[in-house]
Coordinates of C-alpha atoms and ligand atoms in Angstrom, one line a residue:
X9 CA 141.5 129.2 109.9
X10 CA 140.8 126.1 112.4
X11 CA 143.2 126.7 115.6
X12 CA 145.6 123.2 114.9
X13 CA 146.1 120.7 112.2
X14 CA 143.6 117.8 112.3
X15 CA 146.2 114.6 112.5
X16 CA 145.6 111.4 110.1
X17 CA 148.1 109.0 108.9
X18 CA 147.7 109.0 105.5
X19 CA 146.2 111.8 103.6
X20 CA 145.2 110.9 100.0
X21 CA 144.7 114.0 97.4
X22 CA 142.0 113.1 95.1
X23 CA 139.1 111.3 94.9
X24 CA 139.0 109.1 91.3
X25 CA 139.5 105.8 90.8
X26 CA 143.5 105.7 91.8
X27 CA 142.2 107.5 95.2
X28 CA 139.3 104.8 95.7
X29 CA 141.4 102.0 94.7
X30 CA 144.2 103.1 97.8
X31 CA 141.6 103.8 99.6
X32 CA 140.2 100.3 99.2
X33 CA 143.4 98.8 100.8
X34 CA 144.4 101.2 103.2
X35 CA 140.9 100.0 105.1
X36 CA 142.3 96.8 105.4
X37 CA 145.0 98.1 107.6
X38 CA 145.1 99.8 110.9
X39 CA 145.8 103.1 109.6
X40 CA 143.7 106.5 109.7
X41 CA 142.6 108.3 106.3
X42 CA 140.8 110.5 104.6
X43 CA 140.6 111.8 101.0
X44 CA 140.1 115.1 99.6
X45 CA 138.7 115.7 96.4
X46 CA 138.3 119.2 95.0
X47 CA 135.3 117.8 92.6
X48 CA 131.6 118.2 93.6
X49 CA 130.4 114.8 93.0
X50 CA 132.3 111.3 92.8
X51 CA 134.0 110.2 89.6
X52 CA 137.0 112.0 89.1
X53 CA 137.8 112.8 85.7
X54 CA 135.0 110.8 84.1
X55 CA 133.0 113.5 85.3
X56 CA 134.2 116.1 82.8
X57 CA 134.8 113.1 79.3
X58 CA 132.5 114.4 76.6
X59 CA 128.8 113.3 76.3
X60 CA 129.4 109.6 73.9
X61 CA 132.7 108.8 75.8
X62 CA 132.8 105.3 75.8
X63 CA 134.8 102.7 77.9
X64 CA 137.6 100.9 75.2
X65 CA 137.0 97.7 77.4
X66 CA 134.0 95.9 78.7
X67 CA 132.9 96.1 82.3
X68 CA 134.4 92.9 82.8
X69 CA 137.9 94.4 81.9
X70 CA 137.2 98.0 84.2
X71 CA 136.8 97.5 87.2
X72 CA 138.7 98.2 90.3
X73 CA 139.5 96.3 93.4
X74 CA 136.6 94.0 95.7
X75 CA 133.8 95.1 94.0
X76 CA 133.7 94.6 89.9
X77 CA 131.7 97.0 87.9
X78 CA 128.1 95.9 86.9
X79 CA 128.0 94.5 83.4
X80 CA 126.6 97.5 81.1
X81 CA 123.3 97.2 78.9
X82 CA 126.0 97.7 76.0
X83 CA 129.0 96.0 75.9
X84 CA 131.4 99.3 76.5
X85 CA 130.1 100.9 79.2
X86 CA 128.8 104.7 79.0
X87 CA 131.1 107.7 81.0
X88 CA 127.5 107.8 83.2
X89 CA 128.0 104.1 83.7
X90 CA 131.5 104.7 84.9
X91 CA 130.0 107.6 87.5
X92 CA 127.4 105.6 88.9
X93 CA 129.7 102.6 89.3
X94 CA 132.8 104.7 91.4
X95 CA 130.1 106.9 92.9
X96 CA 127.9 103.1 94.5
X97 CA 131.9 101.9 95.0
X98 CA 132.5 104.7 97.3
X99 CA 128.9 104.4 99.2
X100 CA 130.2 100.2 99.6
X101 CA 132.8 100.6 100.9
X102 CA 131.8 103.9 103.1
X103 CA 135.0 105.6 101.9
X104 CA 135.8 108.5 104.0
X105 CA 136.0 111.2 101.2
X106 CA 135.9 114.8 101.4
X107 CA 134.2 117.4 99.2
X108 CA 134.6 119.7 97.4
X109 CA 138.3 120.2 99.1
X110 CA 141.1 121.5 96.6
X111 CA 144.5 120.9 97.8
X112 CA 146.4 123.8 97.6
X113 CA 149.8 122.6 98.9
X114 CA 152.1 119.7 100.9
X115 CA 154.9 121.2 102.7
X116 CA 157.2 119.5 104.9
X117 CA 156.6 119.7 108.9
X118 CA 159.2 117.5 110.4
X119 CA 158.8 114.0 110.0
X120 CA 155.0 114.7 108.8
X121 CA 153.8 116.2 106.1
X122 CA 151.5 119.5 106.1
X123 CA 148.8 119.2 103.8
X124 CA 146.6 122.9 103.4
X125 CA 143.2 122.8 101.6
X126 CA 141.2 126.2 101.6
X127 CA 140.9 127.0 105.4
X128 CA 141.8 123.6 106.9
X129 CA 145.5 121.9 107.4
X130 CA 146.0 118.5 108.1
X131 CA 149.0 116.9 109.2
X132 CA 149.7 113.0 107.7
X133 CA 152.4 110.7 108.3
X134 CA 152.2 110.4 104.6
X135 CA 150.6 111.3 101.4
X136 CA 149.2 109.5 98.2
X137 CA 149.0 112.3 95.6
X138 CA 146.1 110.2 93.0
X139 CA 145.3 113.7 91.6
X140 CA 145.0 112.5 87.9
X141 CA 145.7 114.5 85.2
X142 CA 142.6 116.0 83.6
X143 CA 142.7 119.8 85.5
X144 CA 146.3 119.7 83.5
X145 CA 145.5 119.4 79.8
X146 CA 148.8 120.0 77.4
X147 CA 149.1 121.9 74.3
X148 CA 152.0 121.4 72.4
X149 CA 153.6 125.3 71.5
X150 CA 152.8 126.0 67.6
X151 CA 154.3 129.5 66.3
X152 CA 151.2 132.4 65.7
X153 CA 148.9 130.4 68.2
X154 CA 147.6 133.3 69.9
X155 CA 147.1 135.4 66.5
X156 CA 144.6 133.0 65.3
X157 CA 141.0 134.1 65.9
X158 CA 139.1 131.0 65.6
X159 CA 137.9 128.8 68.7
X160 CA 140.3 126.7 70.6
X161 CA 139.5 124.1 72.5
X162 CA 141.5 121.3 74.8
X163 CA 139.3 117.9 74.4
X164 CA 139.2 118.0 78.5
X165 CA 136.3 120.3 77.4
X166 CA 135.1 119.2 74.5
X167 CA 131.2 118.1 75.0
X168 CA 129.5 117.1 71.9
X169 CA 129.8 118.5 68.2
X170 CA 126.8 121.0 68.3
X171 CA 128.5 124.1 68.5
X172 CA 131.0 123.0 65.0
X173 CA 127.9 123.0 62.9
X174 CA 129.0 123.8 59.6
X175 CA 132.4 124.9 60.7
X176 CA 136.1 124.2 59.2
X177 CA 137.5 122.2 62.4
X178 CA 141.3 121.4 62.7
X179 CA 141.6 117.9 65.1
X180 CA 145.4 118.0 66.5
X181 CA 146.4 114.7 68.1
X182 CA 146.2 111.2 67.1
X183 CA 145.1 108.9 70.3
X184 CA 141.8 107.8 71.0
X185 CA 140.4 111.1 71.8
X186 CA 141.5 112.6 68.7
X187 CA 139.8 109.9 66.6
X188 CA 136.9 109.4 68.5
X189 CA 136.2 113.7 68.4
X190 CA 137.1 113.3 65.1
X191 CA 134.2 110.7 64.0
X192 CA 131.6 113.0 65.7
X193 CA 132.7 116.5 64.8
X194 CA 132.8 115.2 60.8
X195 CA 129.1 114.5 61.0
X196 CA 128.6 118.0 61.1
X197 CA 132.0 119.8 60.0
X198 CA 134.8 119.8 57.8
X199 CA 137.3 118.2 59.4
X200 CA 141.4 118.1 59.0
X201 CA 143.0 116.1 61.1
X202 CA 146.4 116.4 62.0
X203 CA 149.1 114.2 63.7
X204 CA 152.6 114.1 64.2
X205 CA 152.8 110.5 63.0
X206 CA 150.4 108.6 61.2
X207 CA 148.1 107.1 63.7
X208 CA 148.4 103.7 64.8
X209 CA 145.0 101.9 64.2
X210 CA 144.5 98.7 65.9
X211 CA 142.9 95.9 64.3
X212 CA 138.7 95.8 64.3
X213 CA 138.6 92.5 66.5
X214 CA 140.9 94.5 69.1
X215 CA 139.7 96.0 71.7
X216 CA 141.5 97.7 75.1
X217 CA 141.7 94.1 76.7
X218 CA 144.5 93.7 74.6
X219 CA 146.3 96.8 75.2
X220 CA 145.8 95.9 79.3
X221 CA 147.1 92.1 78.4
X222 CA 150.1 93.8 76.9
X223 CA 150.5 96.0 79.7
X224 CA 150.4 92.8 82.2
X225 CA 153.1 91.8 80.4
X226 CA 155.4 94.4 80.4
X227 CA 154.6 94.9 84.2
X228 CA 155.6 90.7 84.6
X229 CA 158.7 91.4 82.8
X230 CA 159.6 94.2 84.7
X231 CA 159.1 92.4 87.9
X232 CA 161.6 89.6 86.7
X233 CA 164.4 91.8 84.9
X234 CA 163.4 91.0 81.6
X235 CA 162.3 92.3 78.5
X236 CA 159.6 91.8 76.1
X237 CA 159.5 92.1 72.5
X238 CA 155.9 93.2 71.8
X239 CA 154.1 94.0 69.1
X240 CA 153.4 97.9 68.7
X241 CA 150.9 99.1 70.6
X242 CA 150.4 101.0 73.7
X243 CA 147.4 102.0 75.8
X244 CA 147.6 105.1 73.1
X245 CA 146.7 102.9 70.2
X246 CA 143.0 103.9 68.4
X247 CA 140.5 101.0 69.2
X248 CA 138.3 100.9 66.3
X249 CA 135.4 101.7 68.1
X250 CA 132.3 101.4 66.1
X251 CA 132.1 105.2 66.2
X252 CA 135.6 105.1 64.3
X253 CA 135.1 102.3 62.1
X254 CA 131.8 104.6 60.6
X255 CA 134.2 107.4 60.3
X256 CA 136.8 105.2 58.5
X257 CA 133.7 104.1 56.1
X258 CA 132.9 107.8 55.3
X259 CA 136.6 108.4 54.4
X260 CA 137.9 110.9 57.0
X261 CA 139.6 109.1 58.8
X262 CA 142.6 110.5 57.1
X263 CA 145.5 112.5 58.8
X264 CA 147.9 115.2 57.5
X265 CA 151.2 115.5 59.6
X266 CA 152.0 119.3 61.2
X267 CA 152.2 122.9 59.9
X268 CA 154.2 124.9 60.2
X269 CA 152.5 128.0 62.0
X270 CA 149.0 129.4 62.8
X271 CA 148.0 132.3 60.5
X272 CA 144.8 134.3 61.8
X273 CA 142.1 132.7 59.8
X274 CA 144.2 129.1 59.8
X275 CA 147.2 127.1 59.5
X276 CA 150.3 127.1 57.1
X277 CA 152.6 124.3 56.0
X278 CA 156.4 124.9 55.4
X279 CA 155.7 124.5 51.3
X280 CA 153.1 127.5 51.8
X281 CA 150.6 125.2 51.7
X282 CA 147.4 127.0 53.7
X283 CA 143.8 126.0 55.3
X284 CA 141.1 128.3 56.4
X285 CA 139.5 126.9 59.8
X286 CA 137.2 128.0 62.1
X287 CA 137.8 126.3 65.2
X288 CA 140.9 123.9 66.9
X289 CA 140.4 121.0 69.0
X290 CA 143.2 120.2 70.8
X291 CA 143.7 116.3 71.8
X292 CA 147.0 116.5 72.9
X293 CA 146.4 114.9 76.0
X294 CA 147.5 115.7 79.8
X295 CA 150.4 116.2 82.2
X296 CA 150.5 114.8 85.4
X297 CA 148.5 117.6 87.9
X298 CA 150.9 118.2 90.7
X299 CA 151.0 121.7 91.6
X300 CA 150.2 121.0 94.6
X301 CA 153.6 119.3 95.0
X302 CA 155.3 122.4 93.9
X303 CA 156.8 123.8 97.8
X304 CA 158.5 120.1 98.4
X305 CA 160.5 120.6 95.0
X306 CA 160.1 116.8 93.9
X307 CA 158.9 117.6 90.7
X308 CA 161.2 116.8 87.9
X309 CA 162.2 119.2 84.5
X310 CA 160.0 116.9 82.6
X311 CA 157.1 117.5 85.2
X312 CA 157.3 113.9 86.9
X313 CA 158.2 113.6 90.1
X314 CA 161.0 110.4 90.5
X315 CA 160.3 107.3 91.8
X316 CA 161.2 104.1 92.9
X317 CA 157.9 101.8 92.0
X318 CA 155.5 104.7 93.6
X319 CA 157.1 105.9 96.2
X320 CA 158.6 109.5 95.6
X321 CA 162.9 109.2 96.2
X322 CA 163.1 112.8 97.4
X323 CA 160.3 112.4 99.8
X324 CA 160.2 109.1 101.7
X325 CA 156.4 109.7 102.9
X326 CA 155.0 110.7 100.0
X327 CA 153.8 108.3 97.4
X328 CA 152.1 108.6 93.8
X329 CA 149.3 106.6 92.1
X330 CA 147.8 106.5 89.1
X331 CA 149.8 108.8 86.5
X332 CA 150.3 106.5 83.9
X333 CA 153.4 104.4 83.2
X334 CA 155.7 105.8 85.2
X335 CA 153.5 105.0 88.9
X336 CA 153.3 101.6 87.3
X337 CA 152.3 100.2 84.1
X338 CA 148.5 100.4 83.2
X339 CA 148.2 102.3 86.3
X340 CA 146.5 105.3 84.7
X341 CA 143.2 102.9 84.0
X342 CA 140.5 101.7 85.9
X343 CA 141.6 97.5 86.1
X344 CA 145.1 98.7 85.9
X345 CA 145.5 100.9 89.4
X346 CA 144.8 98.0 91.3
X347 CA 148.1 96.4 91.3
X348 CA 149.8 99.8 92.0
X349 CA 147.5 100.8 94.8
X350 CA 147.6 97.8 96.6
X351 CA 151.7 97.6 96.3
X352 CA 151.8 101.3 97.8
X353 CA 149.4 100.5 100.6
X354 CA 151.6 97.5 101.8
X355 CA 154.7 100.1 101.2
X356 CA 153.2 102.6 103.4
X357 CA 151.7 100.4 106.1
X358 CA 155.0 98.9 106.3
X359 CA 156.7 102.4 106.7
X360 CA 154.4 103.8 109.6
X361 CA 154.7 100.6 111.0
X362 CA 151.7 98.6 110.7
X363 CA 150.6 95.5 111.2
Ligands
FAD417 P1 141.1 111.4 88.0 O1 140.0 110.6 87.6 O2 141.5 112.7 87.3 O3 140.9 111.8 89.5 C1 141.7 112.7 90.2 C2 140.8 113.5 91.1 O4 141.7 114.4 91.9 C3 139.9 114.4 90.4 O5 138.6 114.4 91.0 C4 140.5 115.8 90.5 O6 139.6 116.8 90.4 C5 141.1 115.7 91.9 N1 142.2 116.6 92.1 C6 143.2 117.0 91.3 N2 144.0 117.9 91.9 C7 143.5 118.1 93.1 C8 143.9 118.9 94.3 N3 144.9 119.7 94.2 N4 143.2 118.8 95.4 C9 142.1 118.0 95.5 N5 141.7 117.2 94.5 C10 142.4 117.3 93.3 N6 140.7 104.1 81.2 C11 140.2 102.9 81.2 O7 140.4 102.0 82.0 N7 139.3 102.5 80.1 C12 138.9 103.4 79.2 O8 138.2 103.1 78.3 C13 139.5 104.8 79.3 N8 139.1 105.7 78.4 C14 139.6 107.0 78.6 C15 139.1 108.0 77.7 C16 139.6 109.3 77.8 C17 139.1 110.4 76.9 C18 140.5 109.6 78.9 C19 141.0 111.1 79.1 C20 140.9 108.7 79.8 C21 140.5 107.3 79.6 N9 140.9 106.3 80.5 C22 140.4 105.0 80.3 C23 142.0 106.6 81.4 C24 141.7 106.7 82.9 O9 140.8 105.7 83.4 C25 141.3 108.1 83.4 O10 142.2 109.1 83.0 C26 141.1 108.2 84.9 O11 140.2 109.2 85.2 C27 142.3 108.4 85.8 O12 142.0 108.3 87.2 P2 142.7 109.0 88.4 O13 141.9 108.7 89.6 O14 144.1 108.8 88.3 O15 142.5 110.6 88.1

């Protein structure tokens, strides 16, 4: 236990792309910081995407602030591509990150805030929780899930098709990860695929730089009080990837909507309709990963913490980037963080009084 809390300014929890991005600004200020990230190695959560992850958008379209991300030998770049780019972005910019470091609580300490990590306490004028949501994957509650034998798997661990090999695989969840999975696991499985709604497929011309121009919209509008009547389509919409379009062409790119319950060997619909399968992949997607948060009691019933833009209204020094649309539209992507990381920098230098 070291004998007295080492003191920054601003503590930042994480160390992905929101965490880089703040960290990009706050050097522009007069403010001390550091940032703690439990992983290993840089890249946040691109370090645990499966093996053919793909970016939705070009380089062009993905990077964030000062230095853009090197244009890719293909034109979406490869989850490795993505590493190397945040790991050379934190090496440029000599970004004072810290390693592995999980943050196990903030509690309040005054007019500061008391961050603990493993053996060490610091104490910050404020904090930037950027802490992502991949070590918080959500499964929606189905009735008999734990009688079912089979293999169940959240796509925050899913890694490539080889151990489905002949298998009956049920694919819940119809976003991008769901579809993409999808297209590789039915090279080598049977696949059912199963969604709540019927998926919303964007056109084949389309690709994520729509999605973010749509987003830039919304954001504008926001800004100036309006609304804006757009087209459907969120950053949830599946981007026919070529991947995708392949498994369209094969003709399993078909989705059934819920069951009713798990039975041992498989699932059963309300008509009594049953499959047999072997294994579950879950692509239900995340929650915001704020445990961490948990001893200052900001976080909400629906497990958000409330905001005003990112700044948390039940704790004035703490602020939160990168969630998704709530910490600022787009803000849960790699070109969309920047505008939301740069407002909170200004926030918070203006709150401890900088320059
Ligand atoms: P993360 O990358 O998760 O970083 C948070 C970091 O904080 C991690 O290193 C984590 O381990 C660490 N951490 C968490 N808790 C603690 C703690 N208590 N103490 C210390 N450290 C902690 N975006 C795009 O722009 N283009 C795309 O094509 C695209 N494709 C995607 C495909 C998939 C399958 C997924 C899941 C996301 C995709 N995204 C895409 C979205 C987005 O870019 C990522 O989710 C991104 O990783 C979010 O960055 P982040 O910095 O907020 O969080």
């Amino acid at each position: 236990m070291s004998a007295s809390p080492t003191e920054v300014d601003v503590l930042v929890i994480g160390g992905g792309q929101a965490a880089l991005a703040t960290a990009y600004f706050l050097r522009r200020t007069h403010l001390s910081f550091l940032l703690l990230d439990e992983q290993a190695a840089p890249g946040g959560a691109w370090l645990h995407g499966w093996d053919s992850l793909r970016l939705f958008s070009p380089a062009t379209w993905s990077s964030i602030p000062g230095w853009p991300m090197p244009a890719s030998a293909s034109t979406y770049p490869t989850r490795a591509e993505v590493i190397d780019y945040l790991s050379r972005y934190e090496e440029r910019y000599q970004l004072p990150v810290r390693r592995p470091v999980h943050v196990a609580s903030v509690e309040r300490d005054g007019d500061r805030l008391r961050v603990r990590a493993d053996e060490h306490v610091w104490r910050a004028r404020a904090v930037v929780s950027a802490t992502g949501a991949w070590s918080n994957p959500y499964i929606p509650d189905y009735p008999g899930r734990e009688q079912f034998v089979g293999v169940q798997l959240h796509s925050a661990h899913y890694v490539d098709p080889a151990p489905f090999v002949g298998q009956r695989v049920m694919i819940v969840g119809g976003g991008n990860s769901g579809a993409q999975i999808l297209a590789e696991v039915s090279k080598v499985a049977e696949t059912l695929w199963i969604t709540p709604e019927p998926p919303l497929f964007l056109a084949d011309d389309v690709d994520g730089r729509v999605l973010f121009e749509r987003a830039t919209e919304r954001w504008k509008a926001q800004q100036e009080g309006r609304t804006v009547d757009q087209p459907i389509g969120g950053l949830g919409d599946v981007v026919m990837v070529e991947p995708v379009r392949e498994a369209r062409s094969r003709g399993v790119l078909v989705s059934e909507r819920p069951f009713e319950r798990f039975t041992e060997h498989g699932v059963e619909w309300a008509d009594g309709r049953r499959a047999d399968i072997d294994a579950v992949i879950w692509c239900t997607g995340f929650r915001p990963a704020l445990a961490h948060l948990g001893e200052l009691g900001v976080i909400e019933a629906d497990g958000k913490v409330a905001v005003e833009g990112t700044r948390a209204l039940k704790q004035p020094n703490l602020w939160l980037v990168g969630y998704g649309e709530w910490t600022g539209a787009a803000s849960a992507t790699l070109i969309g963080v920047t505008r939301t990381a740069r407002s909170t920098v200004s926030e918070i230098d203006a709150a401890l009084g900088g320059h």
